[in-house]
XYZ file of C-alpha atoms in Angstrom:
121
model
C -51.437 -181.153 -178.556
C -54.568 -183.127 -178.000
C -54.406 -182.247 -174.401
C -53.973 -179.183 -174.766
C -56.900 -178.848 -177.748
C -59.432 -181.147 -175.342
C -58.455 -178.739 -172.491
C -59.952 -175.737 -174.800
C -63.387 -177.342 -175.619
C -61.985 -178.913 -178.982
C -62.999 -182.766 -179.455
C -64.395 -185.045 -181.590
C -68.447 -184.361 -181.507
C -70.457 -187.174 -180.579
C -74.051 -188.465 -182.672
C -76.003 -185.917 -180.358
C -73.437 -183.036 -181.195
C -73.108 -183.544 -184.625
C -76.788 -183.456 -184.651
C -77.124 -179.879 -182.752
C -74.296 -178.905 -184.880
C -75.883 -179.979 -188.274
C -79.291 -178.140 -187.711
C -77.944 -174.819 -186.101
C -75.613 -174.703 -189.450
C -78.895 -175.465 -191.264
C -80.998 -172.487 -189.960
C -77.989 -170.055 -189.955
C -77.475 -170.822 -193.558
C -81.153 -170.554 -194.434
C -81.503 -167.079 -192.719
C -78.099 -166.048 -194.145
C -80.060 -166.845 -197.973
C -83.107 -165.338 -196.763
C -81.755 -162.010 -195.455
C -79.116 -162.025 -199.187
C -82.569 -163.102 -200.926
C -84.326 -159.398 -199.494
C -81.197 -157.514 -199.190
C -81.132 -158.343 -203.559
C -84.897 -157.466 -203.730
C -84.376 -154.199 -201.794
C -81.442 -153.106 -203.649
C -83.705 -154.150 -206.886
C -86.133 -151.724 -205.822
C -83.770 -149.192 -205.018
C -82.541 -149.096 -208.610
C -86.175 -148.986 -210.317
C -87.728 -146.567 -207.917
C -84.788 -144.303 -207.659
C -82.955 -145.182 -210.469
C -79.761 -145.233 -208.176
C -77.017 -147.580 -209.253
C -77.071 -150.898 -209.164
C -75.078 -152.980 -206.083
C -74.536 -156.337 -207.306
C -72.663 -157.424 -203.991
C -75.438 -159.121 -202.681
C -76.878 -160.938 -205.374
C -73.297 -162.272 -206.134
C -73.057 -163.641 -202.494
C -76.645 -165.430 -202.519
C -75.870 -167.232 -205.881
C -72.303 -168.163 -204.520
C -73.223 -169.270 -201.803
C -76.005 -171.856 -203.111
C -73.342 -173.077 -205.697
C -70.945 -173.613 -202.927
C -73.699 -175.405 -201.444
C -74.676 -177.412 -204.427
C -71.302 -178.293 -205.358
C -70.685 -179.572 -202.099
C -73.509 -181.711 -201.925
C -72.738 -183.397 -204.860
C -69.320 -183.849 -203.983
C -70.227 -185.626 -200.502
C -73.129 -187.296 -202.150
C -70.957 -188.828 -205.212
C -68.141 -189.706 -201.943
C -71.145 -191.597 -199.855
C -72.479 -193.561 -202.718
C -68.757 -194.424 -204.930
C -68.955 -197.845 -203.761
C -72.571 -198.513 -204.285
C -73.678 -200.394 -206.903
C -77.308 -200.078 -206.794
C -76.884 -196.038 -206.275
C -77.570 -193.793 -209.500
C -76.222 -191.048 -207.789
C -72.408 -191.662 -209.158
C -72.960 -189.798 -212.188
C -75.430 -186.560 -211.566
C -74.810 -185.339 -215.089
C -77.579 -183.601 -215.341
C -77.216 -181.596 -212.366
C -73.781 -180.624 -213.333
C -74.418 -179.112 -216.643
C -77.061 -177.132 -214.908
C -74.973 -175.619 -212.668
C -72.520 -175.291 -215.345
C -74.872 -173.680 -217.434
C -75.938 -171.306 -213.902
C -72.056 -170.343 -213.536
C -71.301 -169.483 -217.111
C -74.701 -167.536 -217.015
C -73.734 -165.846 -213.899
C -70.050 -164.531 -215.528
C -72.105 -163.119 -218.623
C -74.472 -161.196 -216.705
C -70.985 -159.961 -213.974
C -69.425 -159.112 -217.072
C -72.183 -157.150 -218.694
C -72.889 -155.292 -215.935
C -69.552 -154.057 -215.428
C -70.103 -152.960 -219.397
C -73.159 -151.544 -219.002
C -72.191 -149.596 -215.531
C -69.599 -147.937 -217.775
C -66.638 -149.618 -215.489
C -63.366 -149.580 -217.129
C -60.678 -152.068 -216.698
């Protein structure tokens, strides 16, 4: 299977790869929030110069997708550092009742929305 797999262009990355790999990720994901970012501002504007209704789709995306990202950087940043004893990143308490706080914030306002667009269930 590993033949076969190698055969296709599938291997292990090497230091240089991973580093190619790492910074087209990084400016796909930062266009990807830029372009949710003004597609939320545009369909912002929408709604207060027309007064058409509201699509929430893309400000749901952008805020997912930077707590995906957070979560997952604390995640592989609590993994790096477990062993560590000088590290003070073991316990980011603080950042986790944030985004705690951000995610039940972010169900309130879905869930009055949905009220206030007169959606029924």
């Amino acid at each position: 299977m590993k033949q076969f797999l190698k055969k296709l262009g599938f291997h292990s990355p090497d230091e240089m790869e991973k580093a190619i790999l790492f910074k087209a990720q990084r400016n796909a994901y930062f266009f990807l929030t830029a372009a949710l970012f003004f597609w939320s501002l545009y369909e912002s504007c929408q709604v207060y110069i027309y007064h058409n209704q509201l699509n929430p789709f893309p400000c749901f995306l952008l805020v997912t997708s930077v707590i995906i990202q957070t979560f997952s950087q604390l995640i592989m940043t609590r993994n790096a550092v477990k062993d560590d004893t000088d590290s003070f990143e073991t316990g980011p308490l603080v950042k986790i009742i944030v985004l705690i706080c951000l995610i039940i914030s972010i169900i309130a306002t879905i869930i009055s929305a949905v009220v206030l667009m007169g959606v029924r269930i």
